[in-house]
Coordinates of C-alpha atoms in Angstrom, one line a residue:
X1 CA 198.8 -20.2 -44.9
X2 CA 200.0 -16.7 -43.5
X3 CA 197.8 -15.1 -41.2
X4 CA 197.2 -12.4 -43.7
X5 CA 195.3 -14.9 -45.9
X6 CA 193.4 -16.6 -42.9
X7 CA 191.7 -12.7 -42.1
X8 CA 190.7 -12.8 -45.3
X9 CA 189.4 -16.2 -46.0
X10 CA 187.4 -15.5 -42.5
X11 CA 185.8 -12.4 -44.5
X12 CA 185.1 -14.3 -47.6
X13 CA 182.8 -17.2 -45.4
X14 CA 181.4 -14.0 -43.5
X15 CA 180.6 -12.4 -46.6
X16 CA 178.5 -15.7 -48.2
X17 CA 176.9 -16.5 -44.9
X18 CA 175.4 -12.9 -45.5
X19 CA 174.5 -13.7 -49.7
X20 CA 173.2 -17.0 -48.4
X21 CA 170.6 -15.3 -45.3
X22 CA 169.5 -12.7 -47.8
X23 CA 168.6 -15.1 -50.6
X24 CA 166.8 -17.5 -48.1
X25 CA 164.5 -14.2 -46.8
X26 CA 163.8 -13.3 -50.5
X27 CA 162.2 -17.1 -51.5
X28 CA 160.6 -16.9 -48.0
X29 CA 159.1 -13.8 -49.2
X30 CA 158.3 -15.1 -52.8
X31 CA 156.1 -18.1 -51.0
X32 CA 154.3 -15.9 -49.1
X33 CA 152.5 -13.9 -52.1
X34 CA 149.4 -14.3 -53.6
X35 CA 148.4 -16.3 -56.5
X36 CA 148.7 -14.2 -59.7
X37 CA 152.0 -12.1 -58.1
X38 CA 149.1 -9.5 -56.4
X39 CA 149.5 -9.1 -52.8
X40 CA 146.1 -9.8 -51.3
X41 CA 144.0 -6.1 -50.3
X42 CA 142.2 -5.7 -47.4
X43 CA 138.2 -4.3 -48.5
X44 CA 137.3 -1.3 -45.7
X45 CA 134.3 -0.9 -47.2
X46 CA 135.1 2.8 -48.5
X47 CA 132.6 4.2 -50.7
X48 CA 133.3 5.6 -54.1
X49 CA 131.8 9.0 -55.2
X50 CA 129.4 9.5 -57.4
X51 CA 129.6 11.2 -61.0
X52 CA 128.5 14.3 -60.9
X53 CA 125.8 14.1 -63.3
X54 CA 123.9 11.7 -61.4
X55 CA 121.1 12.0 -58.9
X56 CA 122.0 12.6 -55.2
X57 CA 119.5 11.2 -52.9
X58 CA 119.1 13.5 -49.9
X59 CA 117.8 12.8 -46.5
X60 CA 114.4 12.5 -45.3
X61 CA 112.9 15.6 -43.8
X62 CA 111.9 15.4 -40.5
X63 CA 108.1 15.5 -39.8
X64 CA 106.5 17.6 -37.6
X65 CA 104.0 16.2 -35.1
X66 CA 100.4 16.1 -35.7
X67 CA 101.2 16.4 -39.5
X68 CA 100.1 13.9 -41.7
X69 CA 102.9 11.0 -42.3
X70 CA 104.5 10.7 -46.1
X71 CA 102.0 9.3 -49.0
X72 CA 99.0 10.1 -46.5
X73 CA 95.9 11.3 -47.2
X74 CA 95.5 14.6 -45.8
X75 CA 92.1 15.0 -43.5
X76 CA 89.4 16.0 -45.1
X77 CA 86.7 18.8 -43.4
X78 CA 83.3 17.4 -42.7
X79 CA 80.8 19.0 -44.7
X80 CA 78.5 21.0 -42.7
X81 CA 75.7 19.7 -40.9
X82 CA 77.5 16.2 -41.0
X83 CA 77.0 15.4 -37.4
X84 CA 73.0 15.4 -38.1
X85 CA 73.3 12.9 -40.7
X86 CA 69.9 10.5 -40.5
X87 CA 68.3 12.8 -38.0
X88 CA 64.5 13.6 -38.1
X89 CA 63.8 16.8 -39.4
X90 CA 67.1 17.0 -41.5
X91 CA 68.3 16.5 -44.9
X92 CA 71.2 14.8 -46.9
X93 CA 72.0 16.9 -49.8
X94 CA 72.1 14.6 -53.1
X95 CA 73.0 15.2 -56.7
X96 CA 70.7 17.7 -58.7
X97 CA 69.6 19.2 -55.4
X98 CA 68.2 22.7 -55.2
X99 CA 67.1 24.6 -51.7
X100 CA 63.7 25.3 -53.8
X101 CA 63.0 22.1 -54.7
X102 CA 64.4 20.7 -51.3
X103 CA 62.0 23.4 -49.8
X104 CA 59.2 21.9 -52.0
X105 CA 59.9 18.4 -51.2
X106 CA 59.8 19.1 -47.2
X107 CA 56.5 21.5 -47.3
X108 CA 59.3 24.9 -46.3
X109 CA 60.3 28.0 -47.8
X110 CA 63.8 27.7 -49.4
X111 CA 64.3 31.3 -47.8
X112 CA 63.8 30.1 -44.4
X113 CA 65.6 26.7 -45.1
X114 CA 68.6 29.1 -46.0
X115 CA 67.6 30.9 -42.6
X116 CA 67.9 28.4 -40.3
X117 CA 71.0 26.3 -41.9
X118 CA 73.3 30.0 -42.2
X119 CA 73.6 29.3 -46.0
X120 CA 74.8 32.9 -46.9
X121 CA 74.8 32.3 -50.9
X122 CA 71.8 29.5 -51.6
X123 CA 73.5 28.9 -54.9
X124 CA 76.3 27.1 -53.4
X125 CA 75.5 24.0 -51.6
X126 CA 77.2 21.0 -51.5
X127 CA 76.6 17.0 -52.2
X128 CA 76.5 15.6 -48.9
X129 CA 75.7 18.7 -46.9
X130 CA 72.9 17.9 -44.3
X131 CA 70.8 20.9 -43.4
X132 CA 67.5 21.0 -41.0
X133 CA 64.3 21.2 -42.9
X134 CA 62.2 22.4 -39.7
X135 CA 62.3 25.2 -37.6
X136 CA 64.8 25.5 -34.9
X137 CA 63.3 24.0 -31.6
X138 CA 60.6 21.8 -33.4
X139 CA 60.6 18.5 -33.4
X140 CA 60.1 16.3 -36.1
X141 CA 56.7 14.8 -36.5
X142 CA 54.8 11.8 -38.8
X143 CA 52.5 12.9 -40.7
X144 CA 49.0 12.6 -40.2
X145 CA 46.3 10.5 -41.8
X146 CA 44.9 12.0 -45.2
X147 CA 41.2 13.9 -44.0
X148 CA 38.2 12.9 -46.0
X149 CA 37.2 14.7 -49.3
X150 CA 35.4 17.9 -48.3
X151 CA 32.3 18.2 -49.9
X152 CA 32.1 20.1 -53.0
X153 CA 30.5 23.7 -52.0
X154 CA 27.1 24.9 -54.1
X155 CA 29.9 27.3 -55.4
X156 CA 33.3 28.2 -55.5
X157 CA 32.3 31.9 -54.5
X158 CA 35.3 33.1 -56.6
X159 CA 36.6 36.3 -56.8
X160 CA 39.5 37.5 -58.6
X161 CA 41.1 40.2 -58.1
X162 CA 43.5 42.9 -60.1
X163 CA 47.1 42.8 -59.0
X164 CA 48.7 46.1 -58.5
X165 CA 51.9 45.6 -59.9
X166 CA 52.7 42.8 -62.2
X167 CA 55.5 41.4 -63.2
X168 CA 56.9 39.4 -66.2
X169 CA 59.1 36.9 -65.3
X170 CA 61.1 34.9 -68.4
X171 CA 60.4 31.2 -69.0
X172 CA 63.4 28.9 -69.0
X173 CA 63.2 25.5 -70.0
X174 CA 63.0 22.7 -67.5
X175 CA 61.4 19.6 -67.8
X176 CA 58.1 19.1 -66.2
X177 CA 57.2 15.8 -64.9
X178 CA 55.7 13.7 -67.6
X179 CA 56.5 15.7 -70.7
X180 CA 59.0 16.1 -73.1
X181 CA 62.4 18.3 -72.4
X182 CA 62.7 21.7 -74.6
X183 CA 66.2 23.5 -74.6
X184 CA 68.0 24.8 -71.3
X185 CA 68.8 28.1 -71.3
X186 CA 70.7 29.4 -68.0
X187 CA 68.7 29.7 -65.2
X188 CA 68.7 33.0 -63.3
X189 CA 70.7 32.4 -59.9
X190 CA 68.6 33.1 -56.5
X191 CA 68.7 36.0 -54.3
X192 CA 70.0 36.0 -50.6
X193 CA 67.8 34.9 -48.3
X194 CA 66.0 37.3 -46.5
X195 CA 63.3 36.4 -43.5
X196 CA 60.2 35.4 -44.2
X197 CA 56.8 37.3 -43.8
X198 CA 54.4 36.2 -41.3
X199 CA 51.4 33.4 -42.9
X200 CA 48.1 35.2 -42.9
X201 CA 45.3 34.0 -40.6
X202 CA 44.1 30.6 -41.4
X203 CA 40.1 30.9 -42.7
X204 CA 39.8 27.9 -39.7
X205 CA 42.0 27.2 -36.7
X206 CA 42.4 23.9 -38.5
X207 CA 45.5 23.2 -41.2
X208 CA 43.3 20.9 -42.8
X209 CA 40.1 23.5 -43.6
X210 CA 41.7 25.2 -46.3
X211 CA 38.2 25.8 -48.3
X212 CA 40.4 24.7 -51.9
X213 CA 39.1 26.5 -54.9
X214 CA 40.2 24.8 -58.3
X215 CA 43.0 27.5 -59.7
X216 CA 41.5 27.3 -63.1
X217 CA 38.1 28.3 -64.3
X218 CA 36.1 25.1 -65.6
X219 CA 37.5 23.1 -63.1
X220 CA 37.2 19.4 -63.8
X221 CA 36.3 19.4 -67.1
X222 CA 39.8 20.6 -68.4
X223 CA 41.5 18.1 -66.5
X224 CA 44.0 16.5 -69.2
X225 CA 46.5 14.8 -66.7
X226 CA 46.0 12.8 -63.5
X227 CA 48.1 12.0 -60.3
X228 CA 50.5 9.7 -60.1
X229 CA 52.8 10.0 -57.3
X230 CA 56.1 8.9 -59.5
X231 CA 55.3 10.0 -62.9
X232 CA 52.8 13.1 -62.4
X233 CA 52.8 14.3 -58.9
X234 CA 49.7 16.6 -59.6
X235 CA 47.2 17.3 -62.2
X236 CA 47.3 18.6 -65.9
X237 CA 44.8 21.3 -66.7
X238 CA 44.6 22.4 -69.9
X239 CA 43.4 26.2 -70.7
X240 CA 44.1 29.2 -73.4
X241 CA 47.4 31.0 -73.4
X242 CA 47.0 33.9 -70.8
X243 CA 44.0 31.8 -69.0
X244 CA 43.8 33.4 -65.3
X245 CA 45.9 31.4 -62.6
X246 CA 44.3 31.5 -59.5
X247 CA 45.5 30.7 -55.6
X248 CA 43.3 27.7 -54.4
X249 CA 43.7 28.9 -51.0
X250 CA 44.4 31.7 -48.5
X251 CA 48.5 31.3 -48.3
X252 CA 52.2 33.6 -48.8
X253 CA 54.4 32.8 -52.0
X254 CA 57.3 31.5 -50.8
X255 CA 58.7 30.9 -54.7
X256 CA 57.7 32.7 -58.1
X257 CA 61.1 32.2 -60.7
X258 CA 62.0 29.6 -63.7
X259 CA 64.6 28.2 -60.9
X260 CA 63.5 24.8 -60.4
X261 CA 64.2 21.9 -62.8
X262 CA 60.9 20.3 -64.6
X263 CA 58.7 23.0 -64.3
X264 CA 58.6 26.5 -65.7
X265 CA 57.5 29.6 -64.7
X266 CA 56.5 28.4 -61.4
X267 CA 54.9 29.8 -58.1
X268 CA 54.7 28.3 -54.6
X269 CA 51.9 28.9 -51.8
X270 CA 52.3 27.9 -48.3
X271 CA 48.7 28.0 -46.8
X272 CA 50.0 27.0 -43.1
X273 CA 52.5 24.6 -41.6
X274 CA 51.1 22.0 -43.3
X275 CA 50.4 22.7 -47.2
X276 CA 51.8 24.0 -50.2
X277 CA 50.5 24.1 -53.7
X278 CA 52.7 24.8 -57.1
X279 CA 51.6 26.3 -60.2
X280 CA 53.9 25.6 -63.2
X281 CA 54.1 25.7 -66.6
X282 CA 53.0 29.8 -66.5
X283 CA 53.5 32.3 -69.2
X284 CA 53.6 34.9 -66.6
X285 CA 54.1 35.6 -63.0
X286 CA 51.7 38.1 -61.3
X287 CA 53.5 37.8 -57.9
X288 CA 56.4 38.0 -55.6
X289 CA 58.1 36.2 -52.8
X290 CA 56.9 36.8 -49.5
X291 CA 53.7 38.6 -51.0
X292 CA 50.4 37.3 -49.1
X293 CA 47.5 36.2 -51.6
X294 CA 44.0 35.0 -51.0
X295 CA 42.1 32.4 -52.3
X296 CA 40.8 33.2 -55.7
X297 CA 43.1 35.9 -56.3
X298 CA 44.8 36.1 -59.8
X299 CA 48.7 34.7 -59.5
X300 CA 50.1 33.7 -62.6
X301 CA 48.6 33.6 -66.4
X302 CA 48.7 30.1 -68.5
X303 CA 51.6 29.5 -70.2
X304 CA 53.9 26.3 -72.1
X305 CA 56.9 27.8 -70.3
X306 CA 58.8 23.9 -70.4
X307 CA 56.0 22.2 -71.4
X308 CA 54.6 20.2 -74.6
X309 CA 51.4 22.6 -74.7
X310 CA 49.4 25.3 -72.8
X311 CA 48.7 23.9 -69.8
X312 CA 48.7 24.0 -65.6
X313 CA 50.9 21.5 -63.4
X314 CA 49.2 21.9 -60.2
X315 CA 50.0 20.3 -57.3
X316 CA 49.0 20.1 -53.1
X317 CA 51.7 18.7 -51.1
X318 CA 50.8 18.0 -47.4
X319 CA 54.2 17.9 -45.3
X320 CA 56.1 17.9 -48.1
X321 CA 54.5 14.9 -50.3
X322 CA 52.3 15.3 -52.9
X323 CA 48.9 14.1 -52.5
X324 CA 45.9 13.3 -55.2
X325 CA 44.8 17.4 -55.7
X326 CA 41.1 15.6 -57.0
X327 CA 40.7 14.4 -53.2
X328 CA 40.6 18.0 -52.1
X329 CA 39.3 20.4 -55.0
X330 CA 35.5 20.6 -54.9
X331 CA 33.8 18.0 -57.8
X332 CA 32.2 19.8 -60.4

């Protein structure tokens, strides 16, 4: 073999060592895939985007301090008067309540309830409201033992009296106690609260010597309801239409309107810090908040104003409850 052919058998092995290397790398290679001919993916955890057309959720806004946390209820105010809840000598507003008949019901004047509690528009008071039912400074007091029957007098020395200036005052219908309910028109809404006038002179230095008169002429005979402190907190007197009304004592109207529910035209007297009377059922009203009236004199003229016939609803409360009006009206 010339040495021309020995250079190029040397390049021929060179050359299939080479083939031989590169086929052995590429079945190496081949092994090492995955199953399927996929070569495996490594998962970074990117996120894809969303389509457009759906919702995006956006962070959380940052709450101030002190302000109520998300799905919280917000604070409510207390109502006023709250913090005397259950106190002596205050009240819990409840449903149906009215500062008249709340005035009635604690022996006051809704006017000077209104007074002392700052209530600017008595129309607008609310369930759960507690307001003070006696006069700033005075503390609450039981009240005393019911006096004895006075003795009926050899007469009622009535006198009755013209009133000056008279004034009609429109019935509206509200249900007295014990008899059936007519329609309900609107009731007229209060005026503002203005001060009260001073009582008159008491006719004894005792609340409990009132001297009662019976408000109706005939007395006892025309009696045609009697008390019951749950059903009839007073007496039924029955009368003519226009029969005179007459104050049963020396006292100050601290209510004549239609405004309180159950009965009528009705007027309120407070004789001293311890009694009020109420005439309802009127046809009309001779007299005006805050006027002072003595016994005997003329108030009010029989009516049916909310009632189921002419009649008087006449009641003595003593602190605020009402009390047996036949224990104190003279017997005839």
């Amino acid at each position: 073999m010339t040495l021309s052919n020995t250079a190029s058998l040397r390049i021929f092995l060179r050359a299939c060592s080479i083939t031989a290397l590169a086929s052995l790398a590429l079945i190496t290679g081949c092994a090492t895939r995955a199953p399927g001919g996929s070569a495996p993916v490594e998962d970074r955890g990117t996120m894809q985007r969303a389509p457009a057309s759906s919702p995006v959720a956006t962070a959380p806004t940052a709450t101030p301090i002190g302000s109520p946390a998300a799905g919280s209820t917000t604070a409510v105010k207390p109502l006023p008067g709250a913090e005397n809840a259950g106190k002596p000598g205050y009240y819990t507003i409840r449903p149906g309540d009215t500062l008249i008949r709340i005035g009635l019901e604690s022996g006051q004047s809704w006017r000077d309830i209104a007074r002392w509690n700052g209530i600017d528009n008595p129309n607008v008071i609310e369930v759960g409201q507690v307001v003070r039912i006696i006069p700033p400074g005075t503390a609450a007091v039981a009240a005393a033992p019911l006096p004895s029957p006075a003795p009926a007098p050899a007469s009622d020395g009535v006198v009755t009296r013209p009133v000056t200036s008279p004034s009609s005052v429109t019935a509206t219908s509200l249900p007295a106690p014990g008899t059936r309910t007519a329609a309900t028109p609107s009731v007229t809404p209060l005026p503002a609260p203005a001060a009260s006038a001073p009582l008159p002179p008491a006719s004894s230095p005792s609340d409990e010597d009132i001297g009662w008169i019976w408000p109706v002429t005939g007395g006892a005979g025309n009696v045609i309801a009697t008390f019951d402190e749950v059903k009839n907190k007073g007496v039924g007197i029955g009368g003519k239409l226009g029969d005179s009304i007459l104050a049963a004592g020396d006292g100050r109207v601290v209510y004549a309107g239609a405004g309180l529910r159950g009965y009528g035209n009705l007027i309120i007297l407070k004789h001293n810090n311890t009694y009020l009377t109420a005439y309802a059922h009127n046809q009309t009203l001779l007299v005006k908040e805050d006027q002072t009236v003595r016994k005997g004199q003329k108030i009010a003229e029989m009516g049916n104003s909310d009632a189921d016939r002419t009649k008087l609803h006449f009641e003595i409360r003593r602190q605020g409850k009402p009390v047996d009006p036949l224990r104190f009206l003279p017997a005839r």
